[in-house]
XYZ file of C-alpha atoms in Angstrom:
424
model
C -5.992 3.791 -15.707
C -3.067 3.228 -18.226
C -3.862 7.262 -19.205
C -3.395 8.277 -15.361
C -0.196 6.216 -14.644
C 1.427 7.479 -18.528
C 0.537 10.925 -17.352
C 2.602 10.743 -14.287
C 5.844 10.620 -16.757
C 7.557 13.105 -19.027
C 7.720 11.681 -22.392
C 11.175 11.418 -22.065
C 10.915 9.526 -18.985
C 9.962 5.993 -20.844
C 10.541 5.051 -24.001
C 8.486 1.993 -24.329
C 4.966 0.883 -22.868
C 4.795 0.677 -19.202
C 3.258 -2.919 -18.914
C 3.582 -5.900 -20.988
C 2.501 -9.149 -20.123
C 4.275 -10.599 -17.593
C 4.483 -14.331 -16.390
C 5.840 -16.285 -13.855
C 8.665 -17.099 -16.999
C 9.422 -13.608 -17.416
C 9.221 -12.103 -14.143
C 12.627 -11.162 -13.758
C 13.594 -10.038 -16.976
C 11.808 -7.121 -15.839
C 13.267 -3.461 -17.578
C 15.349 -1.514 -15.170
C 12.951 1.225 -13.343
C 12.774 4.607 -14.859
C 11.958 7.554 -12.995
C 9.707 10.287 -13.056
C 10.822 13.795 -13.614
C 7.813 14.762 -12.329
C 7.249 13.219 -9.011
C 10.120 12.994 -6.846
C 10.042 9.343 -6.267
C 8.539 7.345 -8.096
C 9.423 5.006 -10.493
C 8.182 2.407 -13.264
C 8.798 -0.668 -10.758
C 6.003 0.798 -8.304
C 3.416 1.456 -10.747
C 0.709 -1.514 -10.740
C -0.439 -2.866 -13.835
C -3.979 -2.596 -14.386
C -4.316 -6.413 -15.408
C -3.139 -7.031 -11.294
C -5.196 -4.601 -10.000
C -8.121 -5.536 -6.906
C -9.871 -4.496 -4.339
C -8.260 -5.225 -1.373
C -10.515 -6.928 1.566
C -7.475 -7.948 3.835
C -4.128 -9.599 3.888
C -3.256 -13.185 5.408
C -0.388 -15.453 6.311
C -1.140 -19.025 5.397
C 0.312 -22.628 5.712
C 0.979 -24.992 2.724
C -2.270 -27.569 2.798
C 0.373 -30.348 2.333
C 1.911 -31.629 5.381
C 5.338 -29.980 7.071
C 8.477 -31.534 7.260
C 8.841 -33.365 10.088
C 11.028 -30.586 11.541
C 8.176 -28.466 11.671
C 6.349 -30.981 14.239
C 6.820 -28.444 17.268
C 6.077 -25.354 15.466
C 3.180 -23.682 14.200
C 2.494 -20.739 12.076
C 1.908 -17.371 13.838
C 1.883 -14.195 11.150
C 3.560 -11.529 13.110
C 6.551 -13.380 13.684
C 8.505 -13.916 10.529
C 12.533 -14.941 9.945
C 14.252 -15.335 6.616
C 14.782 -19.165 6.301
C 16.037 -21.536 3.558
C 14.082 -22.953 1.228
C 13.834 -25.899 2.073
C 11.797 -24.975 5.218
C 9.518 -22.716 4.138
C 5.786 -23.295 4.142
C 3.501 -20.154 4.192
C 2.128 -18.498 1.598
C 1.351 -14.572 1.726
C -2.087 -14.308 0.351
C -4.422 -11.533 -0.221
C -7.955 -11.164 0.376
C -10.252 -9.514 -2.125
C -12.654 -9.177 -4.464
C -11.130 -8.603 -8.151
C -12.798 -5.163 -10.202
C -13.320 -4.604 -13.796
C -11.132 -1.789 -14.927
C -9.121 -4.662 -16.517
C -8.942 -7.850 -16.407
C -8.223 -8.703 -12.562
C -6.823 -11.044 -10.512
C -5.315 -10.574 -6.803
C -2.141 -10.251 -4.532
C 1.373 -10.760 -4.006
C 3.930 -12.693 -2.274
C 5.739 -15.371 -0.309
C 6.850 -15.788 3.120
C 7.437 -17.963 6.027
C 6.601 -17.624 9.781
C 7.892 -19.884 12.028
C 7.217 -19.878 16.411
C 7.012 -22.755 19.523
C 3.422 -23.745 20.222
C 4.232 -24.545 23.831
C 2.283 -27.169 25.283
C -1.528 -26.374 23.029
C -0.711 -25.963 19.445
C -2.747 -23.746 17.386
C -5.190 -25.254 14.806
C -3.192 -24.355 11.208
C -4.205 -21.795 9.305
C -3.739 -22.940 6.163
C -5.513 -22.057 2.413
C -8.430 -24.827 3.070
C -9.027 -24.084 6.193
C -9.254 -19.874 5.163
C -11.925 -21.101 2.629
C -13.904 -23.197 4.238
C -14.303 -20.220 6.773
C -15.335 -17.968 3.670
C -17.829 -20.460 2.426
C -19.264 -20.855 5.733
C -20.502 -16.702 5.376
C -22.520 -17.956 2.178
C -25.876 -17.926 3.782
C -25.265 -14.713 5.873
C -24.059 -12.860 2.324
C -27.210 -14.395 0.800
C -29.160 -12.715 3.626
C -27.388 -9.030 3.070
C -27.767 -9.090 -1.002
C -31.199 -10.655 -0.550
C -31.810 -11.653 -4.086
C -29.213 -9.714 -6.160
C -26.321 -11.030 -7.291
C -23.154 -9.211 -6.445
C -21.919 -5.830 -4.591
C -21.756 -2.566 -6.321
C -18.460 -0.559 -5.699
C -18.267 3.122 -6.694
C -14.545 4.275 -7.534
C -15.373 7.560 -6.140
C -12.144 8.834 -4.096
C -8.415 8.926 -4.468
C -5.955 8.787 -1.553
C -3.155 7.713 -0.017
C -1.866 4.894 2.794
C 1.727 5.163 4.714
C 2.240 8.753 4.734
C 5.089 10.715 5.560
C 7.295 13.539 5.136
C 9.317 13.671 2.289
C 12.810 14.110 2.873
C 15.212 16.684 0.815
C 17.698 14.732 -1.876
C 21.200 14.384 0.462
C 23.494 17.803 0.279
C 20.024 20.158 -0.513
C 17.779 22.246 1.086
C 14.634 24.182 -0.425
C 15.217 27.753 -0.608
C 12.175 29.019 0.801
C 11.292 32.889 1.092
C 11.800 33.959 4.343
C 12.476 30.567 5.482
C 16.074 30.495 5.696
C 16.176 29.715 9.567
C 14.293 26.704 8.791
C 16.291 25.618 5.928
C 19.709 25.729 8.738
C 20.080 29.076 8.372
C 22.006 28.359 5.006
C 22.648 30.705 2.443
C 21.533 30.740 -0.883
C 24.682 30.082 -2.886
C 25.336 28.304 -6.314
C 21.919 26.134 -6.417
C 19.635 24.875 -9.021
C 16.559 23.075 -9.556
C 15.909 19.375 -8.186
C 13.765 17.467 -9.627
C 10.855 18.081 -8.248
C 11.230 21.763 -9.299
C 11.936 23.519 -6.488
C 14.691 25.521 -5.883
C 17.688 24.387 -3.906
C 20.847 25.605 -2.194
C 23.978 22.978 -1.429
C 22.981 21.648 2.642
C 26.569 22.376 4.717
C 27.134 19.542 6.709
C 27.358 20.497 10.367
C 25.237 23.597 10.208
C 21.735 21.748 11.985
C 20.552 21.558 8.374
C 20.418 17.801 8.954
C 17.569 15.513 7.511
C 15.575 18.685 6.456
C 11.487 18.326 5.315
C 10.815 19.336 2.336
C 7.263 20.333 2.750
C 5.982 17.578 0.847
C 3.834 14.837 1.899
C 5.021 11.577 0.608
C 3.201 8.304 0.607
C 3.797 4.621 0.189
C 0.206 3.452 -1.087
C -1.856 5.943 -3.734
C -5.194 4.244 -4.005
C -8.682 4.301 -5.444
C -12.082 3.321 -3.765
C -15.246 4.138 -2.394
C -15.574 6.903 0.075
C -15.423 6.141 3.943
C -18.869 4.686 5.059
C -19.607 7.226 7.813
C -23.470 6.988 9.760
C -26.288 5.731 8.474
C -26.448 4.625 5.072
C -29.320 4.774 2.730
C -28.339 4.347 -0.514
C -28.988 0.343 -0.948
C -25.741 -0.902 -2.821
C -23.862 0.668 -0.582
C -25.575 -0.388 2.702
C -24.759 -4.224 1.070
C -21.259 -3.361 0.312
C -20.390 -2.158 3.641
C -22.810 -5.135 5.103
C -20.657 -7.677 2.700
C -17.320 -6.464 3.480
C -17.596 -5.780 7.175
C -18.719 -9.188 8.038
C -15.790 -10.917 5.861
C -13.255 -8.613 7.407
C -14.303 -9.084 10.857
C -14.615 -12.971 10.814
C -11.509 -13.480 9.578
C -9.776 -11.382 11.925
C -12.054 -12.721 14.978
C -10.632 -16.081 13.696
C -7.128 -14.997 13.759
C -6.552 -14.413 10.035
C -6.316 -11.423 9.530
C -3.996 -9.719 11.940
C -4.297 -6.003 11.372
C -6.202 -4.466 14.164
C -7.075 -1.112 12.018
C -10.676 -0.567 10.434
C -11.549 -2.183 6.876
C -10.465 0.676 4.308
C -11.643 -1.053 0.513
C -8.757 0.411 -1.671
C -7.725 -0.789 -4.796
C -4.188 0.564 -5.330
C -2.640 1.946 -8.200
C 1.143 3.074 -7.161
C 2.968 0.696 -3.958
C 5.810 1.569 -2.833
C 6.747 -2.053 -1.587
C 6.904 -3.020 -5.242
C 9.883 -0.881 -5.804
C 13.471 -2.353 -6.960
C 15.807 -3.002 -5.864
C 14.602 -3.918 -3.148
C 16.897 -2.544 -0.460
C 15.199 0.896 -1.874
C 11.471 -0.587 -0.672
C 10.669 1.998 2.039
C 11.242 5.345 -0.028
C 7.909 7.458 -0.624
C 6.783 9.284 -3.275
C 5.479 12.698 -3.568
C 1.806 12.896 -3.572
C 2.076 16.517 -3.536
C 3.669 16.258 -7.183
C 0.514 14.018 -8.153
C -1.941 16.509 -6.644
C -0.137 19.147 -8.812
C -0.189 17.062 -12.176
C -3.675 18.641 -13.390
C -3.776 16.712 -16.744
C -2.932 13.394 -14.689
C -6.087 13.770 -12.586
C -8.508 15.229 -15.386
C -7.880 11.431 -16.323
C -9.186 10.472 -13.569
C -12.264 12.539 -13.671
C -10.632 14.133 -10.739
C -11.542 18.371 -9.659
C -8.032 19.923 -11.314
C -7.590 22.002 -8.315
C -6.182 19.967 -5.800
C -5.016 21.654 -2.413
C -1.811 22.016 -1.537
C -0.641 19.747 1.409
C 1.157 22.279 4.710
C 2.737 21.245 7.914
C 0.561 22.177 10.731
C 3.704 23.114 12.672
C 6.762 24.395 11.225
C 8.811 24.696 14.168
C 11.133 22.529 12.251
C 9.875 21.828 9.102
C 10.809 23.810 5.406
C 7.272 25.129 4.158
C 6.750 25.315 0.894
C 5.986 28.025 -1.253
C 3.861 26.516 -3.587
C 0.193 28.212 -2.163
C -2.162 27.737 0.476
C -4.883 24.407 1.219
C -8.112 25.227 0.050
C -10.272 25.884 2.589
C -12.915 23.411 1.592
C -10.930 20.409 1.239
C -8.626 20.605 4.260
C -6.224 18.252 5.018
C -6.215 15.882 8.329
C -3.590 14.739 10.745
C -3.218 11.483 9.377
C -2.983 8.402 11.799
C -1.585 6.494 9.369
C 1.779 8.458 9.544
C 1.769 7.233 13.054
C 0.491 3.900 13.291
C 2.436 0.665 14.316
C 4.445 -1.226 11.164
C 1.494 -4.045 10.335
C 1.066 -7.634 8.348
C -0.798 -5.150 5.655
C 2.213 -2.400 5.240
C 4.571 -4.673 4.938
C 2.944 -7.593 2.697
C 0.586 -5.721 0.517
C 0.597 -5.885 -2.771
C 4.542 -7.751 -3.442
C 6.978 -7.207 -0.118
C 8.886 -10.189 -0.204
C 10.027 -10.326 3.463
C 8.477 -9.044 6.338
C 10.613 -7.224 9.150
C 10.415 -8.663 12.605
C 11.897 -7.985 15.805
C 11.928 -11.745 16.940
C 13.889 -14.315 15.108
C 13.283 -17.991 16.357
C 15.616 -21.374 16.007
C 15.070 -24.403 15.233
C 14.274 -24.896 18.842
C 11.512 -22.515 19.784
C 13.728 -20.282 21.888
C 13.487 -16.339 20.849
C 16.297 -14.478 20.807
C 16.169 -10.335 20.018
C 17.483 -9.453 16.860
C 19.381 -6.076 16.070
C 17.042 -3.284 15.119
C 17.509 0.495 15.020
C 15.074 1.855 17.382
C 12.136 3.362 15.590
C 11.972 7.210 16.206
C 8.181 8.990 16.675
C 7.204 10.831 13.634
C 5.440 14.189 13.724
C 1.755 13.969 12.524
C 1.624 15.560 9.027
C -0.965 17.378 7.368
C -2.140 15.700 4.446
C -5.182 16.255 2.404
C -9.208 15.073 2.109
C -9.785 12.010 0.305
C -10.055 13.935 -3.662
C -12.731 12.956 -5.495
C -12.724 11.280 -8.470
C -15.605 9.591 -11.128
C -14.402 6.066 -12.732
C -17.598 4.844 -12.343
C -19.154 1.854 -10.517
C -18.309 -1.958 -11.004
C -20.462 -4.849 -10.142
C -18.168 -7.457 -8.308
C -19.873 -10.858 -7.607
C -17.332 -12.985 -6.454
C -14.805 -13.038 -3.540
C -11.953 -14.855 -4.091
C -8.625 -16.133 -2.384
C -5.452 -14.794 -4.229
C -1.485 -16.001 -4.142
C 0.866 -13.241 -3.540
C 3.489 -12.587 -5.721
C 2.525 -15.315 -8.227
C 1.599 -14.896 -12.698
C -0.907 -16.207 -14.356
C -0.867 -17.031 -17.938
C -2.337 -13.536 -18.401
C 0.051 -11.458 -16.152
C -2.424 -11.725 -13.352
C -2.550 -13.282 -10.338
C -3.437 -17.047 -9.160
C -6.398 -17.970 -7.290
C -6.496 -20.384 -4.664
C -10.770 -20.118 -4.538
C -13.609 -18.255 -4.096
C -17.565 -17.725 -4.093
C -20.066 -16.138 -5.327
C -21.805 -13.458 -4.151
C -25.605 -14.196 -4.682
């Protein structure tokens, strides 16, 4: 994995190693991020170290096992309702859900949070880290049942792909100049340009002339990821008939329990590139191109990927700037991806490091909600973007399940567990 992430830089990009070991001690004395000449947007601060590195079962908001301040009497935790507070009063911790894989040494998840709402007159039992695993050891006999004498899940790293898509947006004061495109472009000329980093060409975007937040063609992303393919049907093959059996009945009971809060289908993904990672923070919701790392042929060969990736397109370019860079292959054609249009969620926002979740609810010290401001959220345009690509890392036996604190370093630069089990 190091191979794939070095080959996403020039050379000249970084100087020194991208990972070292990292602590909770040295944290922060983190390298500023260098950027990629290669793909527009991204950077060494989104890039996940392979020591950190999991499969990802679900994401949870959870209570402190010691007991609130007595402040806290009248309130209970809810996870999609979330307010910057002072320290002093916070008392949830972000935690992730997983199982950990062996392409390094792994551990799980990332950061810290708190939620605060009223309860009204029926408070809600706390969700809190005991109480989450004493609900996962409760599934031991029904995970016992699945496996049926063998002693862990098999999980194929089969598929590359991508979560939080969107279109990628041309650098301020540029458009692409596309052949025969210039209409879509705002009609502006091709004057004194050059090429952006990404390679393309580019003309100087007149302000005024309905050139205005122009596409570039490119499909950007906020999550690149690795996993098993999508379990579609029936499934014959054993180990992964028990994989989908295993994970499907953790996901489900913690989210008919209220744990997990995400309403979408369980997608296993261990990712490799977040976007929520980024720094500074204030920079947290740019994508990167995963067009650029479909065209990076010797970064997939390390992947065991095919080195002809398609080419993502627009399925309408009413007003949208194609590219010019080919045609999708016909075999591997892209989908309209839902994820480009789903609702923000407790997993986009808290996966893998975000630090604060947004909310549109902030709540005093009272219990009474008050609106807070928030730039209404325009509808995006569904965007083409391509097949899962496959890819051959191998399989990994995983036999335990554990419980992982977000945002936290362990001795090794991994995460720290709060419990698991087994899987046998």
């Amino acid at each position: 994995m190091r191979t794939f992430h070095n080959a996403l830089f020039h050379p000249s990009d970084v100087t020194e190693p991208l990972f070292n070991n990292r602590t909770a001690a040295s944290q922060n004395r983190r390298p500023p991020p260098k950027p990629s000449s290669l793909v527009e947007g991204l950077d060494t601060s989104i890039v996940i170290d392979p020591v950190r590195m999991h499969m990802t079962l679900g994401v949870m908001a959870l209570e402190l096992d010691e007991d609130l301040p007595a402040e806290h009497d009248k309130m209970s935790t809810r996870p999609d309702i979330v307010t910057k507070q002072d320290e002093s009063v916070q008392s949830t911790v972000m935690a992730d859900f997983g199982a950990s894989v062996a392409l390094s040494s792994q551990k799980v998840v990332s950061s810290s949070t708190t939620t605060l709402t009223s309860t009204g007159a029926s408070p809600r039992p706390r969700k809190t880290i005991a109480s989450a695993m004493a609900l996962l050891s409760s599934l031991k006999p029904q995970i016992s049942e699945i496996l049926d004498g063998s002693k862990g899940v098999m999980i194929p790293l089969e598929t590359l792909d991508v979560l939080k898509t969107q279109a990628m947006r041309l650098p301020k004061g540029k458009v692409d100049k596309v052949a025969g495109n210039a209409e879509a472009a705002g009609k502006t000329e091709v004057g004194e340009g050059g090429k952006n980093e990404a390679g393309s060409l580019s003309v100087p975007n007149a302000e005024g002339n309905g050139s205005k937040d122009v596409r570039s063609g490119k499909v950007g992303a906020g999550v690149l990821f690795i996993g098993p393919s999508e379990f579609k049907g029936e499934i014959e093959d054993e180990d992964r008939r028990k994989l989908k059996l295993v994970t499907g009945l953790i996901h489900k009971t913690f989210r008919d329990h209220g744990y997990i809060t995400d309403n979408r289908p369980l997608k296993l993904h261990c990712s490799i590139l977040n976007a929520s990672h980024r720094r500074p923070p204030k920079n947290r919701g740019q994508p990167f191109s995963y067009t650029d790392i479909l065209a990076l042929e010797p970064a997939l060969r390390k992947l065991g990927a095919d080195p002809r990736p398609p080419v993502p397109t627009y399925p309408d370019n009413t007003d949208n700037v194609t590219t010019n860079a080919g045609t999708m292959d016909s075999s591997r054609a892209g989908r309209s991806d839902p994820e480009s249009l789903a609702p923000p969620s407790l997993m986009d926002d808290a996966e893998e490091g975000a630090t604060q979740l947004p909310s549109s609810d902030v709540l005093d010290l009272e219990g009474e909600s008050r609106s807070a401001p928030r730039k209404p959220r325009m509808p995006r345009k569904a965007i083409s973007v391509p097949a899962p690509l496959p890819i051959n890392l191998g399989t990994y036996k995983v036999d335990t399940i554990e419980l992982w604190k977000m945002g936290s370093f362990g001795p090794d630069g991994g995460y720290v567990s709060c419990g698991g089990i087994e899987l046998a």
